[in-house]
Structure formats: C-alpha cells, structure tokens
Short mmCIF file of C-alpha atoms and ligand atoms in Angstrom, two decimals:
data_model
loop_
_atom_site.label_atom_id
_atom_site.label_comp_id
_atom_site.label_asym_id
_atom_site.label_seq_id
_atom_site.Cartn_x
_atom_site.Cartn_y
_atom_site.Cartn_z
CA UNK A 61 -5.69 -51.10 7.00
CA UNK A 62 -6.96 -52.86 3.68
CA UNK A 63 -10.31 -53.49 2.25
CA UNK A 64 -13.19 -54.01 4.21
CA UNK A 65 -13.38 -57.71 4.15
CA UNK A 66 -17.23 -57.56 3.53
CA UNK A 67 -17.34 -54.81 1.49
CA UNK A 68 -19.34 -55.62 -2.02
CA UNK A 69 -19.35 -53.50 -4.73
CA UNK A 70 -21.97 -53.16 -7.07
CA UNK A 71 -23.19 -50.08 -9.55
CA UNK A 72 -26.58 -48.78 -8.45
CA UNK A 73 -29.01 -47.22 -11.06
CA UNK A 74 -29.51 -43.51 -11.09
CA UNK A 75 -33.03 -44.20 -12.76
CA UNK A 76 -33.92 -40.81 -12.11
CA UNK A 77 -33.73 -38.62 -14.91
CA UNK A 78 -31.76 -35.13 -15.11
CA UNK A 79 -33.87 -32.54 -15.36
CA UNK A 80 -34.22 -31.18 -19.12
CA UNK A 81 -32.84 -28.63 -19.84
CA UNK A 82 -31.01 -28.08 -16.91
CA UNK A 83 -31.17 -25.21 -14.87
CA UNK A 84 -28.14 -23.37 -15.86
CA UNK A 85 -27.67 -21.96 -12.13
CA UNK A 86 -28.60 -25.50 -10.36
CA UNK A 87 -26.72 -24.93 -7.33
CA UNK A 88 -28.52 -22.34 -5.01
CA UNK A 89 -28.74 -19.66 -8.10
CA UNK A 90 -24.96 -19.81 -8.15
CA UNK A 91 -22.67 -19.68 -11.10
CA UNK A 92 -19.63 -20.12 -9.51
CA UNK A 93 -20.91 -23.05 -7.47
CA UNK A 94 -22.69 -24.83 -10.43
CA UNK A 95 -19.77 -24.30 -12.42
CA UNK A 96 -17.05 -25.94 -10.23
CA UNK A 97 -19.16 -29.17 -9.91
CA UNK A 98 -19.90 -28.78 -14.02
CA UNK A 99 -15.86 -28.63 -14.51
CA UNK A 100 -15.86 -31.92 -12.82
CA UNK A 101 -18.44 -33.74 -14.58
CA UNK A 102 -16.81 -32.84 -18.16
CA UNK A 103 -13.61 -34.81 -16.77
CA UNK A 104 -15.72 -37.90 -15.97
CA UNK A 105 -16.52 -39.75 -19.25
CA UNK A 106 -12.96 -39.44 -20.65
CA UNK A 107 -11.45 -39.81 -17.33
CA UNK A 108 -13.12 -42.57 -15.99
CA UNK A 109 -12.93 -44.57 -19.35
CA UNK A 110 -9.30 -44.40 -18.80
CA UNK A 111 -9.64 -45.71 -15.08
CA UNK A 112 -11.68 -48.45 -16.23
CA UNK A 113 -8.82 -49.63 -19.06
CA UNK A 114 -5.33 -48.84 -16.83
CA UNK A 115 -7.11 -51.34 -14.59
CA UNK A 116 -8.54 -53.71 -17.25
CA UNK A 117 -4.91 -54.15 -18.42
CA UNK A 118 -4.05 -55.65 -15.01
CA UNK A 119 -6.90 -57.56 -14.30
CA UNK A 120 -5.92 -61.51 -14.49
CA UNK A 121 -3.36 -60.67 -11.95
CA UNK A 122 -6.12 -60.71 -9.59
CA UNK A 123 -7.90 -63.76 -10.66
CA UNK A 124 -9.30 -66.43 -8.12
CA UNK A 125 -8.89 -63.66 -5.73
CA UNK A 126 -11.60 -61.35 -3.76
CA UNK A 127 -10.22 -58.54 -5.44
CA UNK A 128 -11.22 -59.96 -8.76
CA UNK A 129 -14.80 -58.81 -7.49
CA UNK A 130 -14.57 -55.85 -6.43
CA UNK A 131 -12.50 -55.01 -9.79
CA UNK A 132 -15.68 -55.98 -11.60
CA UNK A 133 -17.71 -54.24 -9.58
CA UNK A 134 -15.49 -51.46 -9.72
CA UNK A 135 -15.80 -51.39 -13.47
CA UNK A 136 -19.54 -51.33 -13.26
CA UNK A 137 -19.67 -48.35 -11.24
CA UNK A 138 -17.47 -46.08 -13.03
CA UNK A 139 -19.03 -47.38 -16.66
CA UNK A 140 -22.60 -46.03 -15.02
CA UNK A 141 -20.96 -43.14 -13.90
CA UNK A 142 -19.44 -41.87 -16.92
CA UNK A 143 -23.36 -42.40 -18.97
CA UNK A 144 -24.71 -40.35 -15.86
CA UNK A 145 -21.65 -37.81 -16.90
CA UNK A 146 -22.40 -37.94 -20.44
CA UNK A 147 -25.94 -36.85 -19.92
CA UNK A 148 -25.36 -34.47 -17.59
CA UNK A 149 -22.55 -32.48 -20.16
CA UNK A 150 -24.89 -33.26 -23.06
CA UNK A 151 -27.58 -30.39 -20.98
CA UNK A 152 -23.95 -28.58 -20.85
CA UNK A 153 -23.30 -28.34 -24.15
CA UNK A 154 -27.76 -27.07 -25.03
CA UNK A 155 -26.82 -24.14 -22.53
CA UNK A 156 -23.87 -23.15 -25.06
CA UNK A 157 -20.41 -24.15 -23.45
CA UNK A 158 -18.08 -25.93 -25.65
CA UNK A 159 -17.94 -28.94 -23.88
CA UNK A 160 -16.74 -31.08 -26.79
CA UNK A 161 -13.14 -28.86 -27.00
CA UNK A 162 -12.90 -29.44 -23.93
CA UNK A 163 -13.18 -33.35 -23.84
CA UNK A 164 -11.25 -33.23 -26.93
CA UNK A 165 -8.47 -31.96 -24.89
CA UNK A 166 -8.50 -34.13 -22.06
CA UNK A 167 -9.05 -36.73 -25.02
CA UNK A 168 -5.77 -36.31 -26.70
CA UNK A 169 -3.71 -35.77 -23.20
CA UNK A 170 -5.17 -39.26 -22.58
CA UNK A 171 -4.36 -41.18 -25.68
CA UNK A 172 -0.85 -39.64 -25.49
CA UNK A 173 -0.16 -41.08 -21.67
CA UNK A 174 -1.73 -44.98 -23.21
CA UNK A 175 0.46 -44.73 -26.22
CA UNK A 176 3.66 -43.30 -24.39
CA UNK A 177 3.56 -44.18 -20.84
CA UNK A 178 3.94 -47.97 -18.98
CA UNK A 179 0.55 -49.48 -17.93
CA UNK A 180 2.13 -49.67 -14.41
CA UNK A 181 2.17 -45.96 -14.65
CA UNK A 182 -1.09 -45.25 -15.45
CA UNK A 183 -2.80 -47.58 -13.14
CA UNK A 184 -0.35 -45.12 -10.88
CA UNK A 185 -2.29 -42.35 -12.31
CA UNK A 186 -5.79 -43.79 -11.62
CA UNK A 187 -4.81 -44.57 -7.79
CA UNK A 188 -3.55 -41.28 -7.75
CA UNK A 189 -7.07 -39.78 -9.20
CA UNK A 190 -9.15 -42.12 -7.39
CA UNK A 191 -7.64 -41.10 -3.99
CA UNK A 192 -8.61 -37.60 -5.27
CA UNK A 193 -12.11 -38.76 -5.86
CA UNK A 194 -12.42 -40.59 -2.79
CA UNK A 195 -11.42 -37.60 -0.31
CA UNK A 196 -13.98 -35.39 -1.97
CA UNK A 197 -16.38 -37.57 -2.38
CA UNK A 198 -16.16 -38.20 1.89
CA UNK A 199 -15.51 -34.59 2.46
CA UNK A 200 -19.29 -34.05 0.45
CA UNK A 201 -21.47 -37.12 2.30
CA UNK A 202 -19.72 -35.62 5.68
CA UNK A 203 -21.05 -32.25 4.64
CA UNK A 204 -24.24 -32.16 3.44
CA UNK A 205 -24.69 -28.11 3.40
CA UNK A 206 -22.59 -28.08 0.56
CA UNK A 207 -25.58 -28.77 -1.28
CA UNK A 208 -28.01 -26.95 -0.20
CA UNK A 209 -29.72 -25.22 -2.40
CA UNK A 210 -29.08 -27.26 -5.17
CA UNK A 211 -31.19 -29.08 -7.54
CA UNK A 212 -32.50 -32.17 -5.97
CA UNK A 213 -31.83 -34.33 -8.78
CA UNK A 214 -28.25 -33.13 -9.30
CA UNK A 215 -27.87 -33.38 -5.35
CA UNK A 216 -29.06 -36.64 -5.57
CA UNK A 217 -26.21 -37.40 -8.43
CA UNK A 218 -23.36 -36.07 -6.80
CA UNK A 219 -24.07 -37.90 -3.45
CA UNK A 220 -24.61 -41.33 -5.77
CA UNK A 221 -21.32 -40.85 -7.47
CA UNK A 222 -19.39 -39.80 -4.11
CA UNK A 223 -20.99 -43.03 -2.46
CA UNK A 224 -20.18 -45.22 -4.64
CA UNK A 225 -16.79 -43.47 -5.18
CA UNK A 226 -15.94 -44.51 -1.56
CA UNK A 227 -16.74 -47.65 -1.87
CA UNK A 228 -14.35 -48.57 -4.33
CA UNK A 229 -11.42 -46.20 -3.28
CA UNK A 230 -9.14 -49.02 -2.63
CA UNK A 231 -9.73 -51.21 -5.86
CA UNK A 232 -6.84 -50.08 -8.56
CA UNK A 233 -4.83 -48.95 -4.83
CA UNK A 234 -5.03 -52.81 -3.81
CA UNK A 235 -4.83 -54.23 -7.92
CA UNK A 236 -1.69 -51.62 -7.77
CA UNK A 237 0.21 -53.20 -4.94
CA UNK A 238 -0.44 -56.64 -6.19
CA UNK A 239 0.91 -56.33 -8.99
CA UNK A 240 4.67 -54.65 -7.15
CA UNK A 241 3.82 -50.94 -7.98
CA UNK A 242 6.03 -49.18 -5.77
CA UNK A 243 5.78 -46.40 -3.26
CA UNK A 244 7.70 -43.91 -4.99
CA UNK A 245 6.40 -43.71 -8.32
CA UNK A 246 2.78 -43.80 -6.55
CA UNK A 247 3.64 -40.57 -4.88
CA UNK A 248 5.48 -39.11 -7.78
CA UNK A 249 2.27 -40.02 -9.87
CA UNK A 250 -0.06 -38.16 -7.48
CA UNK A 251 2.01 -34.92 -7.90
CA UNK A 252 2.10 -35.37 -11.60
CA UNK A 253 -1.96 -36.27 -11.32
CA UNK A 254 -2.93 -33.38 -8.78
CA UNK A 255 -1.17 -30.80 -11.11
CA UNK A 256 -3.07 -31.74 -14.08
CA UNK A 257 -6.14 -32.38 -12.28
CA UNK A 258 -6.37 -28.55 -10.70
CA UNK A 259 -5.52 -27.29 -14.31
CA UNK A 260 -8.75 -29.24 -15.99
CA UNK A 261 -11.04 -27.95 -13.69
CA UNK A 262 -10.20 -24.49 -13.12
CA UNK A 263 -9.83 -24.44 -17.45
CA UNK A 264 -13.17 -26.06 -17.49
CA UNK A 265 -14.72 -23.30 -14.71
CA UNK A 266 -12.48 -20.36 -16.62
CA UNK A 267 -14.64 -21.36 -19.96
CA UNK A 268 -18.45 -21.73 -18.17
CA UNK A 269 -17.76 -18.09 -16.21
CA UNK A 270 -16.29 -16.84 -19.54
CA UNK A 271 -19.60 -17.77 -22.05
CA UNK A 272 -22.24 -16.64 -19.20
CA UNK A 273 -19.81 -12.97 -19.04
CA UNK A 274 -19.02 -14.09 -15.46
CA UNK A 275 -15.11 -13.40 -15.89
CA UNK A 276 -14.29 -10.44 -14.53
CA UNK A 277 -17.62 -10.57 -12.36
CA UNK A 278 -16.02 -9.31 -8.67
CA UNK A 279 -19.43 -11.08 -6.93
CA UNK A 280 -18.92 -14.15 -8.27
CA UNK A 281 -15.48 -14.71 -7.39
CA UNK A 282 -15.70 -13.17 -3.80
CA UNK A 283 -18.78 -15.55 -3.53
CA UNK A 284 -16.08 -18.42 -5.15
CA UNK A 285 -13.29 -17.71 -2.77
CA UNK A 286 -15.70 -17.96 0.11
CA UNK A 287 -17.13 -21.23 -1.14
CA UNK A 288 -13.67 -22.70 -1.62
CA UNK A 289 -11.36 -21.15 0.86
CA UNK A 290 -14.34 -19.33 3.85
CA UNK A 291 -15.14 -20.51 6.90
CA UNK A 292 -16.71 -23.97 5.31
CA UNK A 293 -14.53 -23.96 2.71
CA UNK A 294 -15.14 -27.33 0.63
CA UNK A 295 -10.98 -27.14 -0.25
CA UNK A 296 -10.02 -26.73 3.58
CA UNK A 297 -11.08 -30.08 4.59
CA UNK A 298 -9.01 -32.21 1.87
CA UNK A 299 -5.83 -30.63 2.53
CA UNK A 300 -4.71 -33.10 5.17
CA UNK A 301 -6.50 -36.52 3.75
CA UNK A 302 -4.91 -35.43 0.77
CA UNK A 303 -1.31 -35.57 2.28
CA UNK A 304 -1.71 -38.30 3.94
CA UNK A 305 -1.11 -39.93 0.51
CA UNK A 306 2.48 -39.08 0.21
CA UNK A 307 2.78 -41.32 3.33
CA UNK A 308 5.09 -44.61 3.16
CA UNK A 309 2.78 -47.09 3.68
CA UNK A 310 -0.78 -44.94 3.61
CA UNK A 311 -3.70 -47.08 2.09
CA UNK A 312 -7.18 -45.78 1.09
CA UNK A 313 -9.55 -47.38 4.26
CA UNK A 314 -6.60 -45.69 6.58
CA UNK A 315 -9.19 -43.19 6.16
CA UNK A 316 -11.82 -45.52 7.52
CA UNK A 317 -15.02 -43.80 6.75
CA UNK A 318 -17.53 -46.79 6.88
CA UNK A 319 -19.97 -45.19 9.18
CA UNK A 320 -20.38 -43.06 6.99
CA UNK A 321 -20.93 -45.38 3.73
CA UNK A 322 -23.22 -47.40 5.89
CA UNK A 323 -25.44 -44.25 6.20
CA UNK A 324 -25.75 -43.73 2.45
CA UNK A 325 -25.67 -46.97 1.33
CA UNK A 326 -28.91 -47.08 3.79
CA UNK A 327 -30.38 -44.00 1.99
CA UNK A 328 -30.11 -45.27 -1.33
CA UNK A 329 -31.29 -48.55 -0.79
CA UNK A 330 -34.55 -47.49 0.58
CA UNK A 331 -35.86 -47.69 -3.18
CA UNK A 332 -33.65 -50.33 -5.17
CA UNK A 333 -33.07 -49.07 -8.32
CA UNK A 334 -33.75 -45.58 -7.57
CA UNK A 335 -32.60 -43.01 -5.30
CA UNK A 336 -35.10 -41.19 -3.15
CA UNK A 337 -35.23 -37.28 -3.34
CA UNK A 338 -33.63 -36.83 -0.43
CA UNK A 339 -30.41 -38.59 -0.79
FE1 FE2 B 257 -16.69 -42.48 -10.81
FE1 FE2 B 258 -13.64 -44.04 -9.04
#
C-alpha cells in the first residue's frame, strides 16, 4: 500500500497550555509511568530537528509532486512538536533532572552522524525512527487505558503528537524510496536506530528514577515491568508491527490504521485550534 491518496497533512495547535509546574507524578501518581513518557519527550526537540533536516536535504527531489505537500506539512508538524517538547522538558528541568546533559548528549551523537554519515543514511535513520514513532503512536490511540489516570493536559499532548505522528508515517518512507534508498540499508538502519533508541530512553528513565531516589525502589519497578511487559503491556503490542519492518517490500500504511486517524482527527477538530479535554 502507499499513501492515502487524500490524506492532508497539516500541524494542529496545542493552544492549551502545560500545566505549571508540572505535576512531577502526572501519570496516575506513577513515577515509573511518568518517567518513561518524560524519557521520550527529552529525545523530541533534538531528534525531531534532525528529522526535519535529513528530509530537508532531499526535498526538491519531490518537487511538482503530491509528496512535496505532505513533506511540508510534515515539517510543520514535527517543528510544533518539538516547541510542545521544549516546554514540556523546560517543567523537567524546574523539578531538578538534568535535562540539558542529557540533550547535550543526544546533541553531539547527532552532529557526529550529519558531519560523518551520507544524507541517504540519515534520511534511513529518520524512516527508521519514524516507523518507531508511528507504531507507538497507533498502539496508544488503539489503547486509550494507557492513560488513564494521567494529567488531562499531558493526555491530551501525547494523543496530539501520536495523531499527528500517524498521519505522516509514510512521508521521509515515500521521500526515501524516491530518491533509490534501498531495502537493505533501510533495515540495517532500523537495527542501528532501535539500538540507540532503547538506550536513550531507558538512560533518560535511569536518571528521573535516580534524582527522585526511585533506583533501587522494588515497587516501582515491579509496577514498571507490569506496565511494560503485564497483561496490557504497552511493549507487547509493537513487537510484531515492529518486525514487520524488516520485511522486503513493507511500507508504513501496510499497517492501514485510518479508522482509527479518522476517529481522532474527529476529536480534535471539534475545537479548531484547540484540543478538547477529552482527547
Ligand atoms: Fe513528532
Ligand atoms: Fe514524526
């Protein structure tokens, strides 16, 4: 399958504010849960500021085509994303974690791949990430008890940034095979990208559970294992979507959740501009 003919893409505002400061448990009272969405968030700014460029580089190729679009679209939506990132770490770093280290050191593992690897191979990277993205961010509309609990207006952010992550899953995917990136260094990337990906976030969730004195704390990782790996494990689900990458010939709408996007894309544009509380 390829792209939704009719599918637009477009950044939404998130007009509504974080809450200030934010509540350090926000997810149901849970460290362990806040934290592993909070180790995310502190990859987005750098992160998606390098999507946005290893896809800039190849833009003209798609010129005078529909992908052209969506690219631009696709460039709004991560750009808002990564402001609604860096406002969301900046109530990370008030509650004491050293956030900036942390971005420092995705920083410089960054600027090394731009300044040493091809730009072929990073937009390789991004598809790679962005298929990431894209399976959690359908794994989290699908399952809406994964937030319960949680702070509306954080629930509200996550479900805006998985929407919108969906639909533009296929964008650098499509921009890679136009431009003859090939299926074997797309695969090889997402091993590369999946290593490095699990060590950010469990570094970034090691350093939040380490400042609150959380480390060796046996209830919060019994109530982590159960969140990740128990009966509605969040991780379970992703296995397979996720494998389905390494397939010869897999592209992004192969996993054709539209239904679904329709549904949210309903929710949020009940109030243009804004999202209402319940999304
Ligand atoms: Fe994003
Ligand atoms: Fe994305």
């Amino acid at each position: 399958m390829t792209n939704p003919t009719y599918l637009t893409i477009a950044p939404r505002r998130l007009d509504a504010p974080l809450p200030e400061p934010l509540p350090r448990y926000w997810h149901s009272g849970s460290a362990f849960k806040s934290h592993f969405f909070n180790a995310m968030s502190v990859l987005f700014p750098k992160g998606e500021r390098f999507f946005i460029d290893s896809v800039r580089h190849f833009r003209k190729s798609a010129d005078g085509t529909e992908l052209a679009e969506q690219i631009r679209g696709f460039i709004g939506q991560e750009a808002h994303h990564s402001n609604e990132h860096i406002q969301y770490n900046e109530r990370l770093k008030a509650q004491g974690y050293d956030i900036d280290s942390l971005e420092n050191a995705l920083g410089k593992r960054l600027r090394f791949v731009q300044k040493h690897f091809s730009a072929k191979r990073q937009l390789a990277a991004t598809v790679g990430v962005e298929h990431l993205t894209a399976i959690m961010a359908d794994a989290l509309l699908k399952n809406p008890q994964w937030m319960a609990g949680a702070d509306p207006a954080l629930r509200r952010l996550w479900h805006w940034h998985a929407l919108e992550e969906t639909e533009h899953k296929a964008v650098a995917f499509d921009l890679y095979r136009l431009i003859g990136g090939g299926e074997t260094r797309r695969r090889v990337l997402m091993a590369e990208i999946t290593l490095f990906f699990i060590y950010d976030v469990t570094k970034n969730l090691l350093h939040m559970l380490k400042r609150d004195g959380l480390l060796w704390n046996w209830a919060t990782w019994k109530e982590g294992w159960q969140f990740l790996w128990g009966r509605d494990g969040v991780l379970k689900p992703l296995i397979r979507p996720y494998l389905d990458y390494y397939r010869r010939g897999f592209h992004p709408w192969d996993h054709d959740n539209r239904e679904l996007m329709h549904q949210y894309q309903a929710k949020f544009a009940s109030a243009p501009g804004a999202l209402p509380a319940t999304a």
